[in-house]
mmCIF file of C-alpha atoms and ligand atoms in Angstrom:
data_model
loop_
_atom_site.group_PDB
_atom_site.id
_atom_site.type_symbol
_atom_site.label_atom_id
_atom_site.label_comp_id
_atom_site.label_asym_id
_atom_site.label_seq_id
_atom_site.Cartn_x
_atom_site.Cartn_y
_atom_site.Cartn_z
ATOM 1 C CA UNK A 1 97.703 116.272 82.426
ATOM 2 C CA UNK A 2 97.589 117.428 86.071
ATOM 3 C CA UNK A 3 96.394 115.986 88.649
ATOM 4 C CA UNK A 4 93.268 118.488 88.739
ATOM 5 C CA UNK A 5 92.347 117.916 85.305
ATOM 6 C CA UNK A 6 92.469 114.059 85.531
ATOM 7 C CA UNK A 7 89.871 114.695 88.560
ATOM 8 C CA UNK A 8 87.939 116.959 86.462
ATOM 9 C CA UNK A 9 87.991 114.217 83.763
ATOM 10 C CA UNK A 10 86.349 111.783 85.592
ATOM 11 C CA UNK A 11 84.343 114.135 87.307
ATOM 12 C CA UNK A 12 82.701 114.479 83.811
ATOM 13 C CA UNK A 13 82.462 111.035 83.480
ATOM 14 C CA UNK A 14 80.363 110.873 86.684
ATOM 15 C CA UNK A 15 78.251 113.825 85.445
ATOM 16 C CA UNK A 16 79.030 115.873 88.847
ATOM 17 C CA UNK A 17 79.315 119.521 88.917
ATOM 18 C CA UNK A 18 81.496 119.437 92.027
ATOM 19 C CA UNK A 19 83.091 117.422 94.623
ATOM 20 C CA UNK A 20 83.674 117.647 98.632
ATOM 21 C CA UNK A 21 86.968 115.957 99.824
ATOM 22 C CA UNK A 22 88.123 115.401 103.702
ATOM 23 C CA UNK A 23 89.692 112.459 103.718
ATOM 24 C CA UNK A 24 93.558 113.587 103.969
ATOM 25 C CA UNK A 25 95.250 111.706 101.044
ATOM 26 C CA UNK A 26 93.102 112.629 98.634
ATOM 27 C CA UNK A 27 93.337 116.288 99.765
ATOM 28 C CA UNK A 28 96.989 115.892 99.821
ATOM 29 C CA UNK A 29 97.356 114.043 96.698
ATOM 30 C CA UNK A 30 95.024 116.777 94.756
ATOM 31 C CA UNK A 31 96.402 119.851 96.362
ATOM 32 C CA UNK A 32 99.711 119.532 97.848
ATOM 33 C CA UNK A 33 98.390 119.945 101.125
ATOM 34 C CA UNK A 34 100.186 118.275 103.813
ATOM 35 C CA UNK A 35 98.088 119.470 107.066
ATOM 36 C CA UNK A 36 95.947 116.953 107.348
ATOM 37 C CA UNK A 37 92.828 118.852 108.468
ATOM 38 C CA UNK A 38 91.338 120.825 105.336
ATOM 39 C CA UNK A 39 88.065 120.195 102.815
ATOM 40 C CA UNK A 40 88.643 120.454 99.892
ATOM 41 C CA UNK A 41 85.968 121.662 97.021
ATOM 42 C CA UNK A 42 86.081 120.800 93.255
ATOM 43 C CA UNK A 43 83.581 122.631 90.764
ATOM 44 C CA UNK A 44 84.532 122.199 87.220
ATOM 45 C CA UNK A 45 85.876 125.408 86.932
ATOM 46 C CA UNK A 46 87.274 126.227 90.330
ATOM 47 C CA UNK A 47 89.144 124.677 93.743
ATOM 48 C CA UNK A 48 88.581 125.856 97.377
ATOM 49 C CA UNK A 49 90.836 124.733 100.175
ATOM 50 C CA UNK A 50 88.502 125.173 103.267
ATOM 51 C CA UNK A 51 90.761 124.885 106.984
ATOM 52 C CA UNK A 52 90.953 126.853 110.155
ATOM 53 C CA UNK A 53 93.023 129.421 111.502
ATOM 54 C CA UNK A 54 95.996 126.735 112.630
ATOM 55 C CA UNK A 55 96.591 125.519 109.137
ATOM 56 C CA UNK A 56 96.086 128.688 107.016
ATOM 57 C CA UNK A 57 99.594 129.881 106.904
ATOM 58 C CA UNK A 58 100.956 126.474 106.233
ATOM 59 C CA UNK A 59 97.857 126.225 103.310
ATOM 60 C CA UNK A 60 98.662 129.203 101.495
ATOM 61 C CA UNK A 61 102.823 128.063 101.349
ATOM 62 C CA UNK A 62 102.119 124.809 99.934
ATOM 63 C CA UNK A 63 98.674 125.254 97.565
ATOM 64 C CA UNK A 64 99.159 128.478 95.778
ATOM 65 C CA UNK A 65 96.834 127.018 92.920
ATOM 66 C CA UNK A 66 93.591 126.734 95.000
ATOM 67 C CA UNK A 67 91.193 129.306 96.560
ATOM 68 C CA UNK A 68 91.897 129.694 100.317
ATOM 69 C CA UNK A 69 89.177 130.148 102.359
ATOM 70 C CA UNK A 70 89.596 130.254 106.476
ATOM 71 C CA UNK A 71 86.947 129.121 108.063
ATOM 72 C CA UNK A 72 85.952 128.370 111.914
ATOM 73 C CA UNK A 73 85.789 124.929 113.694
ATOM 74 C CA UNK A 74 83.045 123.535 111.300
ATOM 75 C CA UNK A 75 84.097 123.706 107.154
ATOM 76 C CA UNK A 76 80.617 122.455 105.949
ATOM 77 C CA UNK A 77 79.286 125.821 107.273
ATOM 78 C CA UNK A 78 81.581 127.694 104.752
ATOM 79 C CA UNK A 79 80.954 124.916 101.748
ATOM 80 C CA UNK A 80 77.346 126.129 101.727
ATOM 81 C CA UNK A 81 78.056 129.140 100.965
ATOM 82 C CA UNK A 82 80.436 128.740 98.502
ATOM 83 C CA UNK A 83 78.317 125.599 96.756
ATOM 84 C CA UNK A 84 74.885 127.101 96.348
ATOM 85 C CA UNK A 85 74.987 127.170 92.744
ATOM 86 C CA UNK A 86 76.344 123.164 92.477
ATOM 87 C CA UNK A 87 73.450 120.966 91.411
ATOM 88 C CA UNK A 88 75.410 117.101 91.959
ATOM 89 C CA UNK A 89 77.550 116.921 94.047
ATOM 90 C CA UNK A 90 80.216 113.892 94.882
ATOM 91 C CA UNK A 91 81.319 112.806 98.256
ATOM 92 C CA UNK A 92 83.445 110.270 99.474
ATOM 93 C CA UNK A 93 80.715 108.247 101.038
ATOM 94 C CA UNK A 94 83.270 105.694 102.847
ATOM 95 C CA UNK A 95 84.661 108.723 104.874
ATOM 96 C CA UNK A 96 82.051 111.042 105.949
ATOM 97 C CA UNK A 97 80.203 110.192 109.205
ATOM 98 C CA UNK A 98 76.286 110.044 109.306
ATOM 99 C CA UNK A 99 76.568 113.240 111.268
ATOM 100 C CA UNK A 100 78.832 115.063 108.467
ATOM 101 C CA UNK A 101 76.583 113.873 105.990
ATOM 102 C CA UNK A 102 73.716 115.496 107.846
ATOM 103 C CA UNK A 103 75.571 119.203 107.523
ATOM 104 C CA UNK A 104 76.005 118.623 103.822
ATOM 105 C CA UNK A 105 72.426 117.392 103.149
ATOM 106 C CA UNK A 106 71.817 120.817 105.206
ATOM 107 C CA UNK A 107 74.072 123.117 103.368
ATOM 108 C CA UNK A 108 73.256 122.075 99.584
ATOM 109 C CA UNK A 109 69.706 121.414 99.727
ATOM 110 C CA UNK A 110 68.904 122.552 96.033
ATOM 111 C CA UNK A 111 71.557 119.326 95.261
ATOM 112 C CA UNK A 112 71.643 116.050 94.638
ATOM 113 C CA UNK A 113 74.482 114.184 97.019
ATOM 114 C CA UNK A 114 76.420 111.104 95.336
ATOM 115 C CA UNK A 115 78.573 108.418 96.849
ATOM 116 C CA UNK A 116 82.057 108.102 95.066
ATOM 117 C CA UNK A 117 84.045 107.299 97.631
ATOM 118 C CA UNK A 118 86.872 105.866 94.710
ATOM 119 C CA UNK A 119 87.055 108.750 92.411
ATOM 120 C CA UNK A 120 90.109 110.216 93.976
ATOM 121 C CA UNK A 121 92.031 106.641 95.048
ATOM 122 C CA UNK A 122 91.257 105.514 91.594
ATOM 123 C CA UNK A 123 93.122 108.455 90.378
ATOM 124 C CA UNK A 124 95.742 107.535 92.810
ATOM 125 C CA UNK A 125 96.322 103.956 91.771
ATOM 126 C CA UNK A 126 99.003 104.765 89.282
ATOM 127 C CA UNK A 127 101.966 106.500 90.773
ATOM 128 C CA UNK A 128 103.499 109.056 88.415
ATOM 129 C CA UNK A 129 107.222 109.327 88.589
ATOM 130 C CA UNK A 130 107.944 111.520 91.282
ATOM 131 C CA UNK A 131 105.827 109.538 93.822
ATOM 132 C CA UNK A 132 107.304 106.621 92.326
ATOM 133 C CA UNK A 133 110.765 108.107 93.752
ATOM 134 C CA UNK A 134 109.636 108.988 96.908
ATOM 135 C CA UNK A 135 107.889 104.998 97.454
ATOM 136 C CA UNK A 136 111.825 103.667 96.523
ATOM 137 C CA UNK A 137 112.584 106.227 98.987
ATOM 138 C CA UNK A 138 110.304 104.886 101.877
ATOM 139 C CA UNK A 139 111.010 101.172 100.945
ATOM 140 C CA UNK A 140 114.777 102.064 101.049
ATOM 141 C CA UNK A 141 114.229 103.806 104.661
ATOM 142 C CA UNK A 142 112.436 100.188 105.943
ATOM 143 C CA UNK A 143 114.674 97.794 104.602
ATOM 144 C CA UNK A 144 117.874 99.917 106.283
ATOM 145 C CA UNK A 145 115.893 99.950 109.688
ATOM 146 C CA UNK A 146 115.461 95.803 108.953
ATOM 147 C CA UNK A 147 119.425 95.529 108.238
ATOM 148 C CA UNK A 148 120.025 97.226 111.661
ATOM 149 C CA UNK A 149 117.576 95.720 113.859
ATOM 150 C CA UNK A 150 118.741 92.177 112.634
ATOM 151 C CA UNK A 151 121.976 93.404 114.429
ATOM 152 C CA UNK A 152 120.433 94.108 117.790
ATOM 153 C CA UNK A 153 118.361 91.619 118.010
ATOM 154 C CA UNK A 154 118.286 89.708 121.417
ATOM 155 C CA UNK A 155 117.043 86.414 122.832
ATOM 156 C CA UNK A 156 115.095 87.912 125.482
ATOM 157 C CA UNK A 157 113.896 91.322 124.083
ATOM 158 C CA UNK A 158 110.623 92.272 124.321
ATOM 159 C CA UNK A 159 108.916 92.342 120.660
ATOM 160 C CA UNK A 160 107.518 95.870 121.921
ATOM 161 C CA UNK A 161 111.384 96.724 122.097
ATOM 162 C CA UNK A 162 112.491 95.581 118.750
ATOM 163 C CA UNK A 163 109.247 97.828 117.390
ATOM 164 C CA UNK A 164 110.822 100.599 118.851
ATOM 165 C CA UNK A 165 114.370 99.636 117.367
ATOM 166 C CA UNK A 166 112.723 99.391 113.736
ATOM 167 C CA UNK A 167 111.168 103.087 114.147
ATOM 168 C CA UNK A 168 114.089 104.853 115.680
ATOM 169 C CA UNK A 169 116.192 103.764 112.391
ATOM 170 C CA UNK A 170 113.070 105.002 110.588
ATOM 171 C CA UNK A 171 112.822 108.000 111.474
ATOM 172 C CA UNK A 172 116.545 108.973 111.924
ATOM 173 C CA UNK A 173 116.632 107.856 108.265
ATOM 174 C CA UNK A 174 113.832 111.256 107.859
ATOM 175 C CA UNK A 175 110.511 108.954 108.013
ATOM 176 C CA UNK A 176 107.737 111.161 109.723
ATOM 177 C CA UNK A 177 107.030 108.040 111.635
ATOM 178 C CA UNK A 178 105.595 103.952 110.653
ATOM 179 C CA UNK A 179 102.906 103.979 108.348
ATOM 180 C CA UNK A 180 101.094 101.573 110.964
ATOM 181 C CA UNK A 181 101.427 99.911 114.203
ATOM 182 C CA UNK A 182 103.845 97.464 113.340
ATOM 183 C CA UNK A 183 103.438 93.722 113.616
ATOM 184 C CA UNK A 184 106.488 92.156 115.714
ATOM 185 C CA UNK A 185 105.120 88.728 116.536
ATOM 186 C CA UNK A 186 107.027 85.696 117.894
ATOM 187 C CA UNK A 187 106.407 82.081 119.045
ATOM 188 C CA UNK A 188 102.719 81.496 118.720
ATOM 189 C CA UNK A 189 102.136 84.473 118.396
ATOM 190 C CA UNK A 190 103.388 84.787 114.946
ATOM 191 C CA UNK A 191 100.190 82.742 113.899
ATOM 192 C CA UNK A 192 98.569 86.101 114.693
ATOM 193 C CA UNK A 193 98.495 87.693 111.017
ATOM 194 C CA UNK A 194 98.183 91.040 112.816
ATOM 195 C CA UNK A 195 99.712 90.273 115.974
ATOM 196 C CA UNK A 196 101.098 94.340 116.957
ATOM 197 C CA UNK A 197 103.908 94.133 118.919
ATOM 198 C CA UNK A 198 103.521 92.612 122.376
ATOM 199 C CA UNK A 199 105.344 92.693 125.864
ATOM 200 C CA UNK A 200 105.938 89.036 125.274
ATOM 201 C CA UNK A 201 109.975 88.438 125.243
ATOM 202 C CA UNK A 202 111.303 86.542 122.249
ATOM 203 C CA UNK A 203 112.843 82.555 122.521
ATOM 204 C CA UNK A 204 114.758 80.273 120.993
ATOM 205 C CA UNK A 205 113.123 77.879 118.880
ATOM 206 C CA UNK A 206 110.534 80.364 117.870
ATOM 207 C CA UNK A 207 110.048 82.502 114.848
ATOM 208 C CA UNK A 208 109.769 86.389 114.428
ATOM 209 C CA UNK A 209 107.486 87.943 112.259
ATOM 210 C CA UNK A 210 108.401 92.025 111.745
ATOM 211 C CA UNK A 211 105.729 93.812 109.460
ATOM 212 C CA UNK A 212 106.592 97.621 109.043
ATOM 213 C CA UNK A 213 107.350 100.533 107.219
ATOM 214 C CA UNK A 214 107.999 103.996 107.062
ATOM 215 C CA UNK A 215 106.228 107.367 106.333
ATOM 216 C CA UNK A 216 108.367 109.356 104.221
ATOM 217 C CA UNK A 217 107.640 112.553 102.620
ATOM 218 C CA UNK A 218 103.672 111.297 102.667
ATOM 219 C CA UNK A 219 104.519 108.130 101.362
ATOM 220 C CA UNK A 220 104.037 104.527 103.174
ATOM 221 C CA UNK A 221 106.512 100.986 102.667
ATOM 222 C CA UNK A 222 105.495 98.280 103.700
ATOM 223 C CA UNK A 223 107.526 95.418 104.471
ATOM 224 C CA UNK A 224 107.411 91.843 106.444
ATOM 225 C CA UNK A 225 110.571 89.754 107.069
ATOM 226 C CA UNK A 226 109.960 86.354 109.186
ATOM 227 C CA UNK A 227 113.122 84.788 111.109
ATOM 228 C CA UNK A 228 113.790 81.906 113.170
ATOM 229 C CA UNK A 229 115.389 82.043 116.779
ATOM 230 C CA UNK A 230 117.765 78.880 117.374
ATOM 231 C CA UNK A 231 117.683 75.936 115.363
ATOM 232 C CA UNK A 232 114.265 75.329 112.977
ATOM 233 C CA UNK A 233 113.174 72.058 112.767
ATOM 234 C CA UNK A 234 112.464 70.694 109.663
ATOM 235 C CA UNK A 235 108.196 71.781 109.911
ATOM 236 C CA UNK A 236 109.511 76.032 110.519
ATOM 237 C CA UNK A 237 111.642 75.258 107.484
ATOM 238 C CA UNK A 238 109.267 73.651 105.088
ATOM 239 C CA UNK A 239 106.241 76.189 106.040
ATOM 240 C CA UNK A 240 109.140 78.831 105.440
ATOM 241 C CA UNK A 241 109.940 77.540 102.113
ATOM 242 C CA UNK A 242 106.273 77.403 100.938
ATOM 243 C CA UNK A 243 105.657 80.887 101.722
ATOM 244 C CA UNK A 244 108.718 81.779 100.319
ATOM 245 C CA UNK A 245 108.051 79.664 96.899
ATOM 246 C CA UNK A 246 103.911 81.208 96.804
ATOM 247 C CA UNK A 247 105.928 84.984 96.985
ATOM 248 C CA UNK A 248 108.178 84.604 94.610
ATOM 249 C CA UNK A 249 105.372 83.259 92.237
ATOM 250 C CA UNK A 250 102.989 85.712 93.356
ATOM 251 C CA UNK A 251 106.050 88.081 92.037
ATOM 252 C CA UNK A 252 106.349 86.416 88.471
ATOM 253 C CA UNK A 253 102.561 86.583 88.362
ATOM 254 C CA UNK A 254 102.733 90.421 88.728
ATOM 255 C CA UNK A 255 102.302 92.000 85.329
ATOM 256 C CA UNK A 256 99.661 94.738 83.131
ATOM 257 C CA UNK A 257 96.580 93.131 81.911
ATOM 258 C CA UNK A 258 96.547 90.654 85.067
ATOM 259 C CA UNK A 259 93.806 91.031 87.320
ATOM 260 C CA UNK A 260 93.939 91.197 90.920
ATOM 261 C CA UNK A 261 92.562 88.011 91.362
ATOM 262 C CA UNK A 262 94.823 86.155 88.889
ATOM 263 C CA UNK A 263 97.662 87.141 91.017
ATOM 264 C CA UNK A 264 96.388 85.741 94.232
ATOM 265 C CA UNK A 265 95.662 82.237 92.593
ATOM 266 C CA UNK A 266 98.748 81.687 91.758
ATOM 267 C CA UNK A 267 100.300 82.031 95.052
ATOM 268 C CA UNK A 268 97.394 81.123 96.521
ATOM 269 C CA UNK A 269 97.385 77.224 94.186
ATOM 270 C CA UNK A 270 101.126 77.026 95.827
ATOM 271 C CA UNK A 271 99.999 77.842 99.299
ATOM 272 C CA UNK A 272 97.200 75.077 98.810
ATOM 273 C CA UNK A 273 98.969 72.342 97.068
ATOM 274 C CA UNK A 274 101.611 71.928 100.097
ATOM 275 C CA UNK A 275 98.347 71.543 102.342
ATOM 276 C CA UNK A 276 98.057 74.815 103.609
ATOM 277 C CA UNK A 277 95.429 76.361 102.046
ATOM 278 C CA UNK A 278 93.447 76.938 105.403
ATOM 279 C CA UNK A 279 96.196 78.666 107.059
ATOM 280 C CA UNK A 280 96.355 81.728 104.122
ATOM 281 C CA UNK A 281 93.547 83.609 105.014
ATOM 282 C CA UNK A 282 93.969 86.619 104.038
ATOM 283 C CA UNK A 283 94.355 88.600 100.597
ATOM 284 C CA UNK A 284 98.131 88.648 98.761
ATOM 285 C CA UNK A 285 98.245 92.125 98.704
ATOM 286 C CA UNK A 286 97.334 95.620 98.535
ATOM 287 C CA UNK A 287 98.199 98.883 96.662
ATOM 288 C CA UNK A 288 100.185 101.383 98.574
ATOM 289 C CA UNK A 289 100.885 105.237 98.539
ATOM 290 C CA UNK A 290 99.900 107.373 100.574
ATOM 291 C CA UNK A 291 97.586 105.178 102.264
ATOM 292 C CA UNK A 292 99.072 101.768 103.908
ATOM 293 C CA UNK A 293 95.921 100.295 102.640
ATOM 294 C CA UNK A 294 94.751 101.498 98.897
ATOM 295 C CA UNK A 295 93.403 99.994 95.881
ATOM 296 C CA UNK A 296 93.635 97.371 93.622
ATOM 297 C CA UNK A 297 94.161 94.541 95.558
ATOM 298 C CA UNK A 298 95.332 90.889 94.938
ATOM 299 C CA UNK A 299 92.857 89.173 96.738
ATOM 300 C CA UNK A 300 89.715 86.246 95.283
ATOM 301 C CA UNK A 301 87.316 88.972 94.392
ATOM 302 C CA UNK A 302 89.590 91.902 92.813
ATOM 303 C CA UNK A 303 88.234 92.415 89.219
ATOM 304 C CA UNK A 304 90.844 95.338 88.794
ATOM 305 C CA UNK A 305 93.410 94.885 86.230
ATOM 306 C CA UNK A 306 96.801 96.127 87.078
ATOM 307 C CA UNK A 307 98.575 98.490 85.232
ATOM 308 C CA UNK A 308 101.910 100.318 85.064
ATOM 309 C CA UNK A 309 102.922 102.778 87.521
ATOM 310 C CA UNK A 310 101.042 100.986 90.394
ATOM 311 C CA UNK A 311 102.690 99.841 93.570
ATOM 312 C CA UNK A 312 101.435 96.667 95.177
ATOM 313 C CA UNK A 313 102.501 94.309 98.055
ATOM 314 C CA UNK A 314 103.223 91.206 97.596
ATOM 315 C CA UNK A 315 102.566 88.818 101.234
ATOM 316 C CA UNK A 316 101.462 85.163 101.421
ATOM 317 C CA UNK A 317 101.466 83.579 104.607
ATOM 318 C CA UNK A 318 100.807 80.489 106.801
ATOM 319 C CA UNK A 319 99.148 80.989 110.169
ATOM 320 C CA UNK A 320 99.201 77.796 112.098
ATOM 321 C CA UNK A 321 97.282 78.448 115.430
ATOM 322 C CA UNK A 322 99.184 77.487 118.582
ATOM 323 C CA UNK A 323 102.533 76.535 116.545
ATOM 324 C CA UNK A 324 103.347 80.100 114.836
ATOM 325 C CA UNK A 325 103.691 81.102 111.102
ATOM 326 C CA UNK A 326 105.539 83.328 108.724
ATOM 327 C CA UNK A 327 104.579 86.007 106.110
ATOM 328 C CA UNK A 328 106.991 87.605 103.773
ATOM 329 C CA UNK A 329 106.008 90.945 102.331
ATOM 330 C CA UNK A 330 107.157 93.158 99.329
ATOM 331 C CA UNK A 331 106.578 96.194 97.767
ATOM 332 C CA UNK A 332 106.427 95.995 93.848
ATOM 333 C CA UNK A 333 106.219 98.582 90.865
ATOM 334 C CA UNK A 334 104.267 97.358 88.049
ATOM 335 C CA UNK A 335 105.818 98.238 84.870
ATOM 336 C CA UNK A 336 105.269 97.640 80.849
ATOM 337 C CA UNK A 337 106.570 94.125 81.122
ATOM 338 C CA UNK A 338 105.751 92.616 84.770
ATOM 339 C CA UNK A 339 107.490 94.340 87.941
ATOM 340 C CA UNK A 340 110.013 95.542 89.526
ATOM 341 C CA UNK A 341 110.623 94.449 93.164
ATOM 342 C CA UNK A 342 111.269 97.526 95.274
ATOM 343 C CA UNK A 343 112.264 95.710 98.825
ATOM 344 C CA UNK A 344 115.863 94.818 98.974
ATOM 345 C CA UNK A 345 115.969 92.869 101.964
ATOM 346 C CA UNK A 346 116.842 89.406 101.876
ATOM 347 C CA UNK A 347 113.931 87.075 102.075
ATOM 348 C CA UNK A 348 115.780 83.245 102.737
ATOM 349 C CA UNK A 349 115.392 82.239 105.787
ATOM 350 C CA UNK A 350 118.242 83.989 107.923
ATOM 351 C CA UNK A 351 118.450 82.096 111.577
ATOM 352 C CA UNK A 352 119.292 84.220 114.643
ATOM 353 C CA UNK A 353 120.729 82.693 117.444
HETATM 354 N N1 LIG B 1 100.796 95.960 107.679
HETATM 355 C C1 LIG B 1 99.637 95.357 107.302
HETATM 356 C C2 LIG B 1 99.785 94.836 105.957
HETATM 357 O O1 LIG B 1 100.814 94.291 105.622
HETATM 358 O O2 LIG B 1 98.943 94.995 105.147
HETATM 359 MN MN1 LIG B 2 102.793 94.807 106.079
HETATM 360 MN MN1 LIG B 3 100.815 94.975 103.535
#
């Protein structure tokens, strides 16, 4: 089934007679549209890609299937017209601002407006197989640029400048650019769970948390590698080993039928039983595609059962405050009988001196 008719699917089971998208990867996921600014309407019958002058060349290359329509600086002027007849109609209610959602109360007042800001990342969720190459693809790109940087590395550096190192493999590996503003934390600083990279120069005796990945063809990796400067003393190696130990279980845990929050306890119960449990604050993990951030999650509240063809991280960590800490993060394909680890990059600890 394509991706339209899946959408039109569960735009039945909402009971909607058409649906407004602007957030990018659902436009791009839907049409094929890789501009970034373009609305995109769904009736049950018919699909309009709305975007200026700039991107209407580029839109009529890459979504021959849809309706075109060239409109000036505001699109919801141009849904009106084309939406008169629509009677409920979805939005995604996370992404439209007060003000937008003014214009569209405007410009379909015969309808009634719904919320469903998860119809289109819910058909997103599971990765069909081409995606799925292009993810191996973007994880491939990451853990290269990881392999290289771990040669330049320098006592001394600037985390800012080992950032820069990880994207210039990137992107002369073809990624568009990093999916985020990567995390290159050392020294106390490391107990910063999203410490971005800093001026701060790295040390010896301190460890260095990396957390990036690439944009490739759309697609985001994700990936965090922690590594100690100089000699560890036995505390840097035992935290190490219990994050370590909580990822590899969170790992096993991975499998269809298993919710998101059965996942997370059972790193989580490792994390905890070495006396940790208040320094892992944050969720295990998170769906990824072409969002950085996407649903299901692993985290203590995710109902969601996971199921083949999703792509997940996997990344426990301990966060002591004025010591330092260490995540280690993984990208993982769900599949019939558990997962399949995409990252390659070793994960014991590797010292740098
Ligand atoms: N880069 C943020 C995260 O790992 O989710
Ligand atoms: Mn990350
Ligand atoms: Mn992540």
């Amino acid at each position: 089934m394509s991706r339209l008719e899946r959408m039109r699917q569960q735009m039945h089971v909402e009971n909607i007679d058409a649906y407004v998208i602007i957030r990018p990867e659902n436009g791009r996921y839907l049409s094929g549209f890789s501009g970034g600014e373009a609305t995109l309407y769904i009736t049950t019958e018919k699909a309009f890609l709305l975007t200026d002058f700039r991107y209407i060349e580029q839109a009529k290359g890459e979504v021959p299937k849809f309706e075109i329509i060239k409109t000036g600086q505001d699109h919801f002027e141009s849904l009106a017209e084309i939406g008169r007849q629509a009677q409920r109609v979805g939005f995604e209610g996370d992404f439209v601002t007060y003000e937008n959602f003014g214009k569209l109360k405007n410009g379909f007042p015969q309808a009634e407006l719904l919320s469903l800001p998860n119809l289109v990342s819910y058909l997103r969720s599971v990765k069909d197989q081409a995606e799925i190459e292009t993810l191996r693809q973007a994880v491939k790109i990451a853990d290269d640029a990881y392999a290289n940087v771990l040669q330049t590395i320098e006592i001394g550096q600037k985390e800012e400048e080992i950032g820069l190192v990880l994207e210039y493999y990137m992107r002369r590996a073809g990624a568009s650019g990093g999916s985020f503003e990567f995390i290159v934390a050392s020294g106390v600083r490391s107990a910063l769970p999203h410490g971005t990279a800093s001026s701060k120069k790295i040390h010896l005796g301190e460890f260095l948390t990396m957390d990036f990945g690439a944009i490739y063809q759309g697609y985001c990796s994700d990936i965090t590698r922690t590594v100690f400067l100089g000699q560890p003393q036995d505390k840097h190696r035992e935290v190490y080993e219990v994050v370590l130990a909580a990822q590899r279980a969170g790992i096993a845990a991975v499998a269809p039928g298993r919710t998101g929050k059965e996942v997370d306890a059972v790193a989580r119960k490792i994390i905890e039983d070495a006396g940790y449990g208040d320094y892992f604050g944050h969720g295990l993990g998170h769906s990824v595609g072409l969002a950085i951030h996407e649903g299901p999650n692993l985290n203590t509240r995710e109902e969601r059962v996971l199921e083949p063809g999703m792509v997940i991280t996997v990344e426990p960590g301990i966060y002591i405050p004025n010591w330092g800490g260490v995540r280690i993060e993984d990208m993982v394909l769900v599949t019939e009988n558990g997962c399949d680890v995409l990252t390659q990059a070793p994960k014991e600890l590797i010292i740098l001196e």
